Structure formats: structure tokens, C-alpha cells
CSV table of C-alpha atoms and ligand atoms in Angstrom, one decimal:
chain,number,residue,atom,x,y,z
A,1461,UNK,CA,0.5,0.0,0.0
A,1462,UNK,CA,1.7,3.6,-0.9
A,1463,UNK,CA,1.9,5.8,1.6
A,1464,UNK,CA,-1.3,8.2,0.4
A,1465,UNK,CA,-3.8,5.2,0.3
A,1466,UNK,CA,-2.7,4.3,4.1
A,1467,UNK,CA,-2.9,7.6,5.3
A,1468,UNK,CA,-6.5,8.3,3.6
A,1469,UNK,CA,-7.6,4.8,4.9
A,1470,UNK,CA,-6.9,6.0,8.6
A,1471,UNK,CA,-8.3,9.4,7.3
A,1472,UNK,CA,-11.9,7.1,6.4
A,1473,UNK,CA,-11.6,5.3,10.0
A,1474,UNK,CA,-11.3,8.1,12.2
A,1475,UNK,CA,-15.5,8.4,13.0
A,1476,UNK,CA,-15.2,4.9,13.8
A,1477,UNK,CA,-12.0,5.2,16.1
A,1478,UNK,CA,-13.8,8.5,18.0
A,1479,UNK,CA,-16.1,6.8,19.0
A,1480,UNK,CA,-14.6,4.3,20.4
A,1481,UNK,CA,-15.3,3.6,23.8
A,1482,UNK,CA,-12.3,3.8,26.4
A,1483,UNK,CA,-13.0,0.1,26.7
A,1484,UNK,CA,-12.4,-0.7,23.6
A,1485,UNK,CA,-9.2,1.5,23.5
A,1486,UNK,CA,-7.6,0.0,26.9
A,1487,UNK,CA,-8.2,-3.3,25.2
A,1488,UNK,CA,-6.2,-2.3,22.3
A,1489,UNK,CA,-3.4,-1.2,24.6
A,1490,UNK,CA,-3.4,-4.4,26.8
A,1491,UNK,CA,-2.9,-6.1,23.3
A,1492,UNK,CA,0.0,-4.0,22.2
A,1493,UNK,CA,1.6,-4.2,25.8
A,1494,UNK,CA,1.3,-8.2,25.5
A,1495,UNK,CA,2.6,-7.8,22.9
A,1496,UNK,CA,5.8,-6.1,23.2
A,1497,UNK,CA,6.5,-8.8,25.8
A,1498,UNK,CA,6.0,-11.9,24.0
A,1499,UNK,CA,7.9,-10.2,22.0
A,1500,UNK,CA,10.8,-9.2,24.0
A,1501,UNK,CA,13.7,-11.8,23.0
A,1502,UNK,CA,13.6,-10.4,19.2
A,1503,UNK,CA,13.6,-6.8,20.2
A,1504,UNK,CA,16.5,-7.5,22.9
A,1505,UNK,CA,18.1,-9.3,20.4
A,1506,UNK,CA,17.3,-6.7,17.4
A,1507,UNK,CA,18.6,-4.2,19.5
A,1508,UNK,CA,21.6,-5.7,19.9
A,1509,UNK,CA,22.6,-5.9,16.5
A,1510,UNK,CA,21.9,-2.3,16.5
A,1511,UNK,CA,23.8,-0.9,19.6
A,1512,UNK,CA,25.2,-3.8,21.2
A,1513,UNK,CA,23.0,-3.0,23.1
A,1514,UNK,CA,22.6,-5.6,26.3
A,1515,UNK,CA,19.3,-6.9,27.5
A,1516,UNK,CA,19.1,-5.2,30.6
A,1517,UNK,CA,18.8,-2.0,29.2
A,1518,UNK,CA,16.3,-3.3,26.4
A,1519,UNK,CA,14.2,-4.1,29.1
A,1520,UNK,CA,14.3,-0.9,30.6
A,1521,UNK,CA,12.9,0.6,27.2
A,1522,UNK,CA,10.2,-2.0,27.6
A,1523,UNK,CA,9.4,-1.1,31.2
A,1524,UNK,CA,8.6,2.3,30.4
A,1525,UNK,CA,6.5,1.6,28.3
A,1526,UNK,CA,4.5,-0.7,30.5
A,1527,UNK,CA,4.8,1.6,32.8
A,1528,UNK,CA,2.9,4.0,30.1
A,1529,UNK,CA,0.7,1.3,29.1
A,1530,UNK,CA,-0.9,0.4,32.4
A,1531,UNK,CA,-0.9,3.9,33.6
A,1532,UNK,CA,-3.1,5.2,30.5
A,1533,UNK,CA,-5.1,1.9,31.1
A,1534,UNK,CA,-5.8,2.7,34.6
A,1535,UNK,CA,-6.9,6.3,33.7
A,1536,UNK,CA,-8.1,6.4,30.6
A,1537,UNK,CA,-12.2,6.2,31.1
A,1538,UNK,CA,-11.5,9.0,33.7
A,1539,UNK,CA,-9.8,11.6,31.6
A,1540,UNK,CA,-12.1,11.1,28.0
A,1541,UNK,CA,-14.8,12.3,30.0
A,1542,UNK,CA,-15.9,15.7,29.5
A,1543,UNK,CA,-14.6,17.9,32.1
A,1544,UNK,CA,-16.7,21.0,34.0
A,1545,UNK,CA,-15.8,24.1,34.2
A,1546,UNK,CA,-17.2,26.9,36.3
A,1547,UNK,CA,-19.1,29.2,35.3
A,1548,UNK,CA,-18.5,33.0,34.8
A,1549,UNK,CA,-20.7,36.2,34.7
A,1550,UNK,CA,-21.2,35.8,30.6
A,1551,UNK,CA,-21.8,32.1,30.3
A,1552,UNK,CA,-24.2,32.2,34.3
A,1553,UNK,CA,-26.8,29.5,33.6
A,1554,UNK,CA,-25.2,27.5,31.3
A,1555,UNK,CA,-22.9,24.3,31.1
A,1556,UNK,CA,-19.2,24.9,30.9
A,1557,UNK,CA,-17.3,22.1,29.9
A,1558,UNK,CA,-14.2,20.5,28.1
A,1559,UNK,CA,-14.6,17.3,25.6
A,1560,UNK,CA,-11.5,15.9,24.4
A,1561,UNK,CA,-11.5,15.0,21.4
A,1562,UNK,CA,-9.4,13.4,19.2
A,1563,UNK,CA,-7.4,15.2,17.3
A,1564,UNK,CA,-6.9,13.3,13.6
A,1565,UNK,CA,-3.8,11.4,12.0
A,1566,UNK,CA,-0.9,11.3,14.3
A,1567,UNK,CA,2.8,10.8,12.5
A,1568,UNK,CA,5.5,9.7,14.7
A,1569,UNK,CA,9.0,10.1,12.7
A,1570,UNK,CA,11.5,8.2,14.9
A,1571,UNK,CA,15.5,8.0,16.1
A,1572,UNK,CA,17.3,5.0,16.9
A,1573,UNK,CA,19.2,5.4,20.1
A,1574,UNK,CA,16.2,4.0,21.8
A,1575,UNK,CA,14.1,2.8,19.1
A,1576,UNK,CA,11.5,0.9,20.6
A,1577,UNK,CA,10.8,3.1,23.4
A,1578,UNK,CA,10.9,5.9,20.9
A,1579,UNK,CA,8.7,4.1,18.2
A,1580,UNK,CA,5.9,3.1,20.5
A,1581,UNK,CA,5.6,5.5,23.7
A,1582,UNK,CA,4.3,8.4,21.2
A,1583,UNK,CA,1.9,6.4,19.6
A,1584,UNK,CA,0.4,5.2,22.9
A,1585,UNK,CA,-0.7,8.5,24.0
A,1586,UNK,CA,-2.1,9.0,20.1
A,1587,UNK,CA,-4.1,6.1,20.0
A,1588,UNK,CA,-5.7,6.0,23.6
A,1589,UNK,CA,-7.1,9.2,22.5
A,1590,UNK,CA,-8.6,8.1,19.8
A,1591,UNK,CA,-6.3,9.1,16.7
A,1592,UNK,CA,-5.0,7.2,14.0
A,1593,UNK,CA,-1.2,6.4,13.8
A,1594,UNK,CA,1.8,6.1,11.5
A,1595,UNK,CA,5.3,5.2,12.6
A,1596,UNK,CA,8.4,5.6,10.9
A,1597,UNK,CA,11.3,4.3,12.5
A,1598,UNK,CA,15.0,5.2,11.8
A,1599,UNK,CA,16.9,3.4,9.3
A,1600,UNK,CA,19.6,3.3,11.7
A,1601,UNK,CA,17.3,1.2,13.6
A,1602,UNK,CA,16.4,-1.2,10.9
A,1603,UNK,CA,16.0,-4.6,13.4
A,1604,UNK,CA,14.0,-2.9,15.9
A,1605,UNK,CA,12.1,-0.8,12.7
A,1606,UNK,CA,11.4,-4.4,11.0
A,1607,UNK,CA,10.4,-5.9,14.8
A,1608,UNK,CA,8.0,-2.9,15.7
A,1609,UNK,CA,6.6,-3.2,12.6
A,1610,UNK,CA,5.4,-6.6,13.1
A,1611,UNK,CA,4.3,-6.2,16.4
A,1612,UNK,CA,1.7,-3.2,15.4
A,1613,UNK,CA,0.7,-4.9,12.1
A,1614,UNK,CA,0.1,-8.2,15.0
A,1615,UNK,CA,-2.6,-5.7,17.0
A,1616,UNK,CA,-3.9,-3.0,14.9
A,1617,UNK,CA,-5.2,-3.0,11.2
A,1618,UNK,CA,-3.0,-0.3,9.3
A,1619,UNK,CA,-6.3,2.1,9.2
A,1620,UNK,CA,-5.9,2.4,13.0
A,1621,UNK,CA,-2.2,2.3,13.5
A,1622,UNK,CA,0.7,1.8,10.4
A,1623,UNK,CA,4.8,1.1,10.4
A,1624,UNK,CA,6.3,2.6,7.2
A,1625,UNK,CA,9.8,1.7,7.3
A,1626,UNK,CA,12.2,3.8,5.2
A,1627,UNK,CA,15.1,6.7,4.9
A,1628,UNK,CA,15.2,10.7,4.7
A,1629,UNK,CA,13.0,10.1,1.2
A,1630,UNK,CA,10.4,8.1,3.0
A,1631,UNK,CA,9.8,11.0,6.0
A,1632,UNK,CA,9.9,13.5,3.3
A,1633,UNK,CA,7.3,11.6,1.5
A,1634,UNK,CA,4.7,11.5,4.7
A,1635,UNK,CA,5.6,14.8,5.2
A,1636,UNK,CA,3.8,15.5,2.8
A,1637,UNK,CA,0.5,14.2,4.1
A,1638,UNK,CA,-1.8,16.5,5.8
A,1639,UNK,CA,-1.8,15.1,9.3
A,1640,UNK,CA,-3.1,16.9,12.3
A,1641,UNK,CA,-0.1,16.0,14.7
A,1642,UNK,CA,3.3,15.6,14.0
A,1643,UNK,CA,5.9,13.7,16.6
A,1644,UNK,CA,9.3,14.2,15.6
A,1645,UNK,CA,12.6,12.5,17.7
A,1646,UNK,CA,16.1,13.8,16.3
A,1647,UNK,CA,18.6,16.3,15.9
A,1648,UNK,CA,17.9,19.9,15.3
A,1649,UNK,CA,18.8,19.9,11.4
A,1650,UNK,CA,15.7,17.5,10.8
A,1651,UNK,CA,13.5,19.4,13.3
A,1652,UNK,CA,13.6,21.9,11.2
A,1653,UNK,CA,12.3,20.3,7.9
A,1654,UNK,CA,9.8,18.8,10.2
A,1655,UNK,CA,8.5,22.1,11.4
A,1656,UNK,CA,8.4,23.7,8.1
A,1657,UNK,CA,6.5,20.9,6.6
A,1658,UNK,CA,4.0,21.0,9.7
A,1659,UNK,CA,4.0,24.4,9.3
A,1660,UNK,CA,1.7,23.7,5.4
A,1661,UNK,CA,-0.6,22.2,7.0
A,1662,UNK,CA,-0.7,23.9,10.4
A,1663,UNK,CA,-0.2,20.7,12.0
A,1664,UNK,CA,0.6,20.6,15.6
A,1665,UNK,CA,3.7,19.1,16.5
A,1666,UNK,CA,5.8,18.0,19.3
A,1667,UNK,CA,9.6,18.0,18.4
A,1668,UNK,CA,11.8,15.8,21.1
A,1669,UNK,CA,15.2,17.5,20.5
A,1670,UNK,CA,18.4,17.1,22.5
A,1671,UNK,CA,21.2,19.7,23.4
A,1672,UNK,CA,23.8,20.2,25.8
A,1673,UNK,CA,22.8,18.9,29.2
A,1674,UNK,CA,24.6,20.7,32.3
A,1675,UNK,CA,25.3,18.9,34.7
A,1676,UNK,CA,26.6,21.2,38.2
A,1677,UNK,CA,28.6,19.7,41.2
A,1678,UNK,CA,29.0,22.4,44.0
A,1679,UNK,CA,31.5,22.1,47.1
A,1680,UNK,CA,28.7,20.7,49.3
A,1681,UNK,CA,28.1,17.9,47.0
A,1682,UNK,CA,28.5,14.3,47.9
A,1683,UNK,CA,31.1,13.7,45.5
A,1684,UNK,CA,31.8,10.1,45.5
A,1685,UNK,CA,28.1,10.1,45.0
A,1686,UNK,CA,27.7,12.5,42.2
A,1687,UNK,CA,30.7,11.0,40.9
A,1688,UNK,CA,29.3,7.6,40.6
A,1689,UNK,CA,25.6,9.0,39.6
A,1690,UNK,CA,27.4,10.7,36.8
A,1691,UNK,CA,29.8,8.2,35.0
A,1692,UNK,CA,26.6,6.2,35.1
A,1693,UNK,CA,24.3,8.7,33.2
A,1694,UNK,CA,26.9,9.9,30.7
A,1695,UNK,CA,27.9,6.5,30.1
A,1696,UNK,CA,24.8,4.6,29.8
A,1697,UNK,CA,23.7,3.5,25.8
A,1698,UNK,CA,27.8,4.7,25.6
A,1699,UNK,CA,26.7,8.6,26.2
A,1700,UNK,CA,23.8,7.9,23.1
A,1701,UNK,CA,21.2,9.1,25.2
A,1702,UNK,CA,18.8,13.0,24.9
A,1703,UNK,CA,19.1,13.2,28.5
A,1704,UNK,CA,22.3,12.0,29.5
A,1705,UNK,CA,24.7,14.6,31.7
A,1706,UNK,CA,26.8,16.5,28.2
A,1707,UNK,CA,28.8,19.0,30.3
A,1708,UNK,CA,29.9,18.6,34.1
A,1709,UNK,CA,30.4,22.2,35.9
A,1710,UNK,CA,32.4,20.9,38.6
A,1711,UNK,CA,34.0,23.0,42.2
A,1712,UNK,CA,37.6,23.3,41.3
A,1713,UNK,CA,38.4,23.0,45.0
A,1714,UNK,CA,37.0,19.8,44.4
A,1715,UNK,CA,37.7,19.2,40.2
A,1716,UNK,CA,40.5,16.5,40.9
A,1717,UNK,CA,38.9,14.4,43.4
A,1718,UNK,CA,35.9,14.5,41.0
A,1719,UNK,CA,37.7,13.0,38.4
A,1720,UNK,CA,39.8,10.2,40.3
A,1721,UNK,CA,35.8,9.1,41.5
A,1722,UNK,CA,34.5,9.2,38.4
A,1723,UNK,CA,37.2,7.0,36.8
A,1724,UNK,CA,36.8,4.4,39.5
A,1725,UNK,CA,33.2,4.0,39.1
A,1726,UNK,CA,33.8,3.8,35.3
A,1727,UNK,CA,36.3,1.0,36.0
A,1728,UNK,CA,33.9,-0.7,38.7
A,1729,UNK,CA,31.3,-0.1,35.8
A,1730,UNK,CA,32.9,-1.5,32.6
A,1731,UNK,CA,35.8,-3.3,33.9
A,1732,UNK,CA,35.8,-5.0,36.6
A,1733,UNK,CA,38.4,-7.9,36.0
A,1734,UNK,CA,40.7,-5.7,34.4
A,1735,UNK,CA,40.1,-7.1,31.1
A,1736,UNK,CA,39.4,-4.5,29.3
A,1737,UNK,CA,36.5,-1.6,29.0
A,1738,UNK,CA,35.4,-3.2,25.3
A,1739,UNK,CA,35.1,-6.8,26.7
A,1740,UNK,CA,32.2,-5.3,28.6
A,1741,UNK,CA,28.4,-7.2,27.4
A,1742,UNK,CA,27.1,-3.5,29.2
A,1743,UNK,CA,28.4,-0.6,27.1
A,1744,UNK,CA,27.0,-0.5,23.8
A,1745,UNK,CA,28.7,0.8,20.1
A,1746,UNK,CA,28.4,4.4,18.5
A,1747,UNK,CA,25.0,3.5,16.1
A,1748,UNK,CA,27.1,3.4,13.3
A,1749,UNK,CA,30.9,4.8,11.3
A,1750,UNK,CA,29.8,8.1,10.8
A,1751,UNK,CA,29.1,9.1,14.3
A,1752,UNK,CA,32.2,7.2,15.5
A,1753,UNK,CA,34.2,9.2,13.4
A,1754,UNK,CA,32.1,12.6,14.9
A,1755,UNK,CA,32.5,11.8,18.8
A,1756,UNK,CA,36.6,11.0,17.8
A,1757,UNK,CA,36.7,14.2,15.9
A,1758,UNK,CA,35.4,16.3,19.5
A,1759,UNK,CA,37.6,14.5,21.6
A,1760,UNK,CA,41.2,14.5,18.9
A,1761,UNK,CA,40.3,18.4,18.7
A,1762,UNK,CA,39.6,19.1,22.3
A,1763,UNK,CA,42.9,17.6,22.7
A,1764,UNK,CA,44.9,19.5,20.3
A,1765,UNK,CA,43.7,22.6,21.8
A,1766,UNK,CA,45.2,21.9,25.1
A,1767,UNK,CA,42.2,19.8,26.9
A,1768,UNK,CA,43.1,17.0,29.0
A,1769,UNK,CA,43.3,13.1,28.4
A,1770,UNK,CA,42.2,12.0,32.0
A,1771,UNK,CA,40.9,8.9,31.5
A,1772,UNK,CA,39.9,6.7,28.6
A,1773,UNK,CA,40.6,7.5,25.0
A,1774,UNK,CA,40.6,4.4,23.1
A,1775,UNK,CA,38.7,3.7,20.4
A,1776,UNK,CA,38.2,0.6,17.4
A,1777,UNK,CA,36.7,2.2,14.4
A,1778,UNK,CA,35.6,-1.2,13.0
A,1779,UNK,CA,34.0,-1.7,16.6
A,1780,UNK,CA,32.9,1.8,15.5
A,1781,UNK,CA,34.1,1.8,19.6
A,1782,UNK,CA,35.6,4.6,22.2
A,1783,UNK,CA,36.1,3.9,25.5
A,1784,UNK,CA,34.6,5.9,28.7
A,1785,UNK,CA,36.4,8.6,28.6
A,1786,UNK,CA,36.8,11.6,30.6
A,1787,UNK,CA,38.5,15.2,29.2
A,1788,UNK,CA,39.4,18.0,31.5
A,1789,UNK,CA,40.4,21.5,30.6
A,1790,UNK,CA,37.6,22.1,28.1
A,1791,UNK,CA,36.7,25.5,27.3
A,1792,UNK,CA,34.0,27.3,24.5
A,1793,UNK,CA,36.3,27.1,21.8
A,1794,UNK,CA,36.0,23.3,21.6
A,1795,UNK,CA,33.8,22.0,19.4
A,1796,UNK,CA,32.6,19.4,22.5
A,1797,UNK,CA,31.6,22.6,23.9
A,1798,UNK,CA,30.0,24.1,20.9
A,1799,UNK,CA,27.9,20.7,19.6
A,1800,UNK,CA,25.7,17.5,21.8
A,1801,UNK,CA,28.6,15.3,22.5
A,1802,UNK,CA,26.2,12.6,22.5
A,1803,UNK,CA,28.8,9.9,22.7
A,1804,UNK,CA,31.2,7.9,25.6
A,1805,UNK,CA,33.0,11.3,27.2
A,1806,UNK,CA,32.2,12.8,30.1
A,1807,UNK,CA,33.3,16.4,29.5
A,1808,UNK,CA,34.4,18.5,33.1
A,1809,UNK,CA,34.8,21.9,33.5
A,1810,UNK,CA,36.3,23.4,36.6
A,1811,UNK,CA,34.6,26.6,38.1
A,1812,UNK,CA,35.3,29.0,41.0
A,1813,UNK,CA,31.8,29.4,41.9
A,1814,UNK,CA,28.1,29.3,41.1
A,1815,UNK,CA,28.2,33.1,38.5
A,1816,UNK,CA,30.5,31.0,36.6
A,1817,UNK,CA,28.7,28.0,36.0
A,1818,UNK,CA,25.8,29.9,35.4
A,1819,UNK,CA,26.9,32.4,32.5
A,1820,UNK,CA,28.4,28.9,30.8
A,1821,UNK,CA,25.1,27.9,31.2
A,1822,UNK,CA,23.5,30.5,29.7
A,1823,UNK,CA,25.9,30.7,26.8
A,1824,UNK,CA,24.2,27.7,25.5
A,1825,UNK,CA,20.7,26.7,24.4
A,1826,UNK,CA,18.0,25.8,26.9
A,1827,UNK,CA,18.9,21.9,27.7
A,1828,UNK,CA,16.7,19.2,27.6
A,1829,UNK,CA,17.7,18.4,31.2
A,1830,UNK,CA,19.9,19.8,33.6
A,1831,UNK,CA,21.0,18.3,36.8
A,1832,UNK,CA,22.0,20.3,39.7
A,1833,UNK,CA,24.4,18.1,42.6
A,1834,UNK,CA,24.6,19.8,45.8
A,1835,UNK,CA,23.6,19.7,49.7
A,1836,UNK,CA,23.0,23.6,49.8
A,1837,UNK,CA,19.3,24.2,49.5
A,1838,UNK,CA,20.0,28.0,48.7
A,1839,UNK,CA,22.7,27.1,45.6
A,1840,UNK,CA,19.5,24.2,44.4
A,1841,UNK,CA,17.5,27.3,44.5
A,1842,UNK,CA,20.0,29.6,42.6
A,1843,UNK,CA,20.0,27.4,39.6
A,1844,UNK,CA,16.4,26.5,39.7
A,1845,UNK,CA,15.9,30.1,39.4
A,1846,UNK,CA,18.4,31.4,37.2
A,1847,UNK,CA,18.4,28.7,34.4
A,1848,UNK,CA,15.3,27.0,31.9
A,1849,UNK,CA,15.4,23.3,30.8
A,1850,UNK,CA,12.9,20.4,30.2
A,1851,UNK,CA,13.5,18.1,32.9
A,1852,UNK,CA,15.9,19.3,36.2
A,1853,UNK,CA,16.7,16.1,38.9
A,1854,UNK,CA,18.5,16.9,42.2
A,1855,UNK,CA,21.3,14.8,43.3
A,1856,UNK,CA,20.5,12.0,40.6
A,1857,UNK,CA,20.1,12.0,37.0
A,1858,UNK,CA,18.3,10.2,34.3
A,1859,UNK,CA,15.8,9.1,36.4
A,1860,UNK,CA,12.7,11.4,35.1
A,1861,UNK,CA,12.3,9.9,31.7
A,1862,UNK,CA,9.8,7.2,31.5
A,1863,UNK,CA,10.1,6.2,35.2
A,1864,UNK,CA,6.9,8.3,36.3
A,1865,UNK,CA,4.1,8.8,34.2
A,1866,UNK,CA,3.0,11.8,36.6
A,1867,UNK,CA,5.7,14.1,35.4
A,1868,UNK,CA,5.1,15.6,31.9
A,1869,UNK,CA,8.8,14.5,29.6
A,1870,UNK,CA,10.0,17.5,26.8
A,1871,UNK,CA,12.1,20.1,26.1
A,1872,UNK,CA,11.8,23.8,25.4
A,1873,UNK,CA,13.3,26.0,22.3
A,1874,UNK,CA,16.1,24.2,20.7
A,1875,UNK,CA,15.6,20.7,23.3
A,1876,UNK,CA,12.2,20.9,21.8
A,1877,UNK,CA,8.6,21.5,22.2
A,1878,UNK,CA,5.2,19.8,23.5
A,1879,UNK,CA,5.3,17.3,26.6
A,1880,UNK,CA,4.0,13.4,26.5
A,1881,UNK,CA,4.2,11.0,29.6
A,1882,UNK,CA,0.5,9.7,30.9
A,1883,UNK,CA,-2.1,12.5,31.0
A,1884,UNK,CA,0.2,14.7,29.2
A,1885,UNK,CA,0.4,12.1,26.2
A,1886,UNK,CA,-3.3,12.0,26.1
A,1887,UNK,CA,-3.2,15.6,26.4
A,1888,UNK,CA,-0.7,16.1,23.5
A,1889,UNK,CA,-2.9,14.3,21.0
A,1890,UNK,CA,-6.3,15.9,21.9
A,1891,UNK,CA,-8.2,18.8,21.4
A,1892,UNK,CA,-9.7,20.3,24.6
A,1893,UNK,CA,-12.8,21.4,22.8
A,1894,UNK,CA,-14.4,24.6,25.0
A,1895,UNK,CA,-18.0,23.3,25.1
A,1896,UNK,CA,-20.6,26.0,26.6
A,1897,UNK,CA,-24.5,24.4,26.2
A,1898,UNK,CA,-27.7,26.8,27.7
A,1899,UNK,CA,-30.6,24.2,29.0
A,1900,UNK,CA,-32.5,23.1,26.6
A,1901,UNK,CA,-35.5,25.7,26.3
A,1902,UNK,CA,-33.5,28.4,27.2
A,1903,UNK,CA,-34.2,32.0,26.5
A,1904,UNK,CA,-31.2,34.7,26.6
A,1905,UNK,CA,-31.9,37.6,27.6
A,1906,UNK,CA,-29.5,38.9,25.0
A,1907,UNK,CA,-28.8,42.4,26.7
A,1908,UNK,CA,-25.4,43.0,25.0
A,1909,UNK,CA,-26.8,42.8,21.3
A,1910,UNK,CA,-27.0,46.4,19.6
A,1911,UNK,CA,-28.7,48.9,19.9
A,1912,UNK,CA,-26.9,48.5,23.5
A,1913,UNK,CA,-28.9,49.3,26.6
A,1914,UNK,CA,-28.2,51.5,29.5
A,1915,UNK,CA,-28.4,48.6,31.6
A,1916,UNK,CA,-25.4,46.8,29.5
A,1917,UNK,CA,-24.1,50.2,29.0
A,1918,UNK,CA,-24.2,50.1,33.4
A,1919,UNK,CA,-22.8,47.2,33.8
A,1920,UNK,CA,-19.9,47.2,31.5
A,1921,UNK,CA,-19.0,50.3,33.0
A,1922,UNK,CA,-19.1,48.6,36.5
A,1923,UNK,CA,-16.7,45.8,35.4
A,1924,UNK,CA,-14.3,48.0,34.6
A,1925,UNK,CA,-14.2,50.8,36.8
B,2794,NAD,P1,18.0,12.4,13.0
B,2794,NAD,O1,17.6,13.4,13.5
B,2794,NAD,O2,19.2,11.6,12.2
B,2794,NAD,O3,16.7,11.6,12.5
B,2794,NAD,C1,15.5,11.1,13.2
B,2794,NAD,C2,14.9,10.9,12.1
B,2794,NAD,O4,14.7,11.7,11.1
B,2794,NAD,C3,14.9,9.4,11.4
B,2794,NAD,O5,13.2,8.1,11.1
B,2794,NAD,C4,15.6,10.1,10.0
B,2794,NAD,O6,15.0,8.8,8.8
B,2794,NAD,C5,14.7,11.2,9.7
B,2794,NAD,N1,15.2,11.5,8.7
B,2794,NAD,C6,16.3,12.1,8.6
B,2794,NAD,N2,17.0,13.3,7.6
B,2794,NAD,C7,15.8,13.6,7.0
B,2794,NAD,C8,14.7,14.6,6.1
B,2794,NAD,N3,15.8,15.5,5.6
B,2794,NAD,N4,13.7,14.6,6.0
B,2794,NAD,C9,13.1,14.2,7.2
B,2794,NAD,N5,13.3,13.6,7.5
B,2794,NAD,C10,14.4,13.0,7.8
B,2794,NAD,O7,18.7,11.6,14.6
B,2794,NAD,P2,19.6,12.1,14.9
B,2794,NAD,O8,20.3,13.2,14.7
B,2794,NAD,O9,20.8,11.1,15.1
B,2794,NAD,O10,19.2,11.8,16.8
B,2794,NAD,C11,20.0,11.9,17.9
B,2794,NAD,C12,19.5,12.8,17.9
B,2794,NAD,O11,18.0,12.5,18.3
B,2794,NAD,C13,19.9,14.0,19.5
B,2794,NAD,O12,20.7,14.8,19.4
B,2794,NAD,C14,19.3,13.3,20.7
B,2794,NAD,O13,19.5,14.3,21.6
B,2794,NAD,C15,17.9,13.5,19.9
B,2794,NAD,N6,17.3,12.8,20.8
B,2794,NAD,C16,16.3,13.4,21.7
B,2794,NAD,C17,15.3,12.4,22.2
B,2794,NAD,C18,14.2,13.2,23.2
B,2794,NAD,O14,13.1,12.5,23.6
B,2794,NAD,N7,14.3,14.5,23.3
B,2794,NAD,C19,14.9,11.0,22.5
B,2794,NAD,C20,16.4,10.1,21.4
B,2794,NAD,C21,16.9,11.0,21.0
């Protein structure tokens, strides 16, 4: 079936999808959950072929999906009900409520770094809200794309939800269709293409992008704990995590201790027996040769400009492998501070005080995530008050995404727009239609119709005095 015929078939199905009860929608979400678990081994195998992802890390993505599916299933009937709101003087005597209706057709252009989660998670909210959906997985994760395709076509008919595999040309073709909502995960270059295509049809958009996420470690922080957690957060998925801590602003007084603790943590995680980081089954590879060359280039350029290689730096192009690496003495002139690293490199910058840390953060775009490690309430408040980010975690990292459906997930400006997660997923793909209903048989007095009466003028005059 061609892209346009799938799109049209979905449009023709919208009236029926919209009429589906909460119970019917929940049954399908549950079937999706069952199918995902049934295909767990295939999903693990697929992601292992792509990034050398270990089973536990793929299972963590399945956990995120399970949490979202269960939370939405539990609450959907309540969310779908019209929500009564208070009256105002102008709507007195009438019934005012919000009726959530599906937007229509949703497109999910997905990426490769957590492919099963990013292929599926956004469509959970879209389908729950009564929309149709098309998923375009990343061509860089082709094995997961195929499994996703099989799972979706087992659970849904293509006039409700379909997977269309392919690369940029396929995405371009899809973007020509008048979708009601386009959801995109990936980098800025394509984000701009998606935003422009959406503008052609005034489609709503969610952009889930990345950027440079700062982590702040001040002198009151538990250095050992901060280094352990940040080493974990930075090296998860070999640094290919959108909310990973991209650069670490450490108080100069504790910088060396922090680096030593981070080194110890990396050895503990990935080389506990000393037989080599490359032997760790839990340390993935970079996704393509191009990504490998880009990250290696960032490390080489930073060192050539004066950065210190504190740890790691080994690599093997044939395996797309870069060992967990720590760089210090990094500055803004280096490319590594001008683009998202998205690789296994811990960038450590020693700072004299909070103002210096703030000035470095302010020179970057608003990040998807910002992390604060401190025991000082005033310092925590200072950074919360003076920075902006899609999300923040205090004294940890990476735990804010996909773990608590009460917390909306998304970015701000260059790191993205829109939010998903739990109720926010339902809301993102719904039109909250405002309805004002007069009681049946009601007759309005209509004092606000021309020619304006004295009583109406008096009333308005009183309100504005
Ligand atoms: P990408 O932008 O290269 O590709 C993403 C999708 O865009 C793919 O499906 C691809 O086929 C499509 N695409 C590529 N070229 C296109 C074109 N010319 N026209 C239309 N579509 C096109 O992905 P990437 O940049 O390698 O992804 C990594 C980025 O994604 C990082 O910046 C990361 O931070 C971000 N990310 C964000 C989140 C989040 O939730 N905020 C999650 C994961 C990754």
C-alpha cells in the first residue's frame, strides 16, 4: 500500500476510532503490551545488533512502555469524560465543560538511540486519545524497525496504526500528507525540516530534540555519589541518551577528587576484572561509522586545543568503539562545547563559583535536562531560579524520563516543544474543545446585542471601574 492510500484509509476510519469507548481503546493498549512482552527476545536481539545494547537496557525501555501503557489504561476512562469547569458572569446559567476529542492523524518520525521506546511510546498516547497513527522508525535501527512493524501489524489494522519503514525520502514523502499532529525525535537539522513541513498544513507538532545538558556539582555535594551517578548517566548507552549529562561543571576545589571518583566508577561499571572496557557486555557501540568519526573528532580536536585526556580515549573504528573517556580543561572554543556530544565522553569543567557555572550554562541553548548535585538548599534554588530546562533532577540524573507518568517529558525551544507522559500524552494528542451549553429550552435575555441598552452600558462600566 502506498503512503497516501494508508493515510487516506486512516482518515476514513477517524469517525469509527473516535467513537470507540475507553474499554475498547484499553483492550487494544493491553494487547499491545502483551505483544511487546511476547516479542521481548526479538526486540533484545534487534537492539543488540544495532548498538550492542545488552538485554537489561532493552528491558528498561520495555519497562518504560509498560509503565505508560498501564498508567494510561488505568486512567483513560476518567480522562475521556468531559471535564466540567466553573461558570463566569457571561456564561451564567449555562453548562461549561471541556470535551477531549482526538486530533485525527498522527505521524511519529522516530530515531535510533532507544528505538523500541521511541517508536512506540508516543503512539500510546495518540491511540489512547482516539487518533490514527503512522510510525516511521529510524533507518539506522532497521532490525528494531522490522520488529516494531511486526508487532504493530499484529495488534492493529493499518487503517488505525501502521509502520512505514524507510529513510529520509520516506519521511519526506510522509511529511507531504496533511497530518493533524507530527511527533518527531532527533536532531536540529531534521527538526527544522519537520517544523517547516508542519507549517504547510498548520499541523500541531511535538519536537523531542537534544542539546547540551549541564550537570552542576558544587563544593557541598557528596563527591563520591555525584561522580558515581554522573559516570553512570554519561556512559549509559555509550553516551547516546538525549537526557545524558553532556558537560559537568564542578567546583574547582573538588575537581580532581571528582575525576578520580569518576574513573573509579567507570572501572567498577565496565572493567571490574581488568580485562578491558571493550569486553564489557554492558557497554554499547556507536550507531554508525559516521557517528564514531564525529565523536572521535570531538575528542581529538579538544585535546589538540589544550583539553586534558584524564581517562580513556581508546577506540576501534572497525567496532565503532570508543572507551569511556574523561576530558578536563575544556572550553567554549572547542567543538565539544559547541555541539551535543552524544558519545561516551565525560566533559569536566572546573569552575570557581556558582556565577561562573551559570554564565557557561547561559551561553548554551535551553537544555532538555539540567542536573544539580549539592547539599545546599540555597544553591539548588539559585540554579532552579536562574536557569531553564525541560527537566531537572537534584542529586541524581536520568531518572526523570519514562519512570514516573505523573512527570511530563519534553524540551524547551532548541531541546524541543510539547510534552508526553501519562495524562500529558493524552492531552498532547487531544483537542480540548471548550463547550458552553445553554439548558434546553433556555431563552437568553441578550442585553449585549445592539443597540446597547442603558443597563448593559452600566454593567460594563461597573466591571471596568
Ligand atoms: P536524525 O535527526 O538523523 O533522524 C531522526 C529521524 O529523522 C529518522 O527517522 C530519519 O529517517 C529522519 N530524517 C533524516 N533526515 C531527514 C530528512 N531530510 N527529512 C525528513 N526526515 C529525515 O536523528 P539523530 O539526529 O541522529 O538523533 C539523535 C538526536 O536525537 C540527538 O540530538 C538526541 O538528543 C535526540 N533525541 C532526543 C530525544 C528526546 O526525547 N528529546 C530522544 C532521543 C534522541
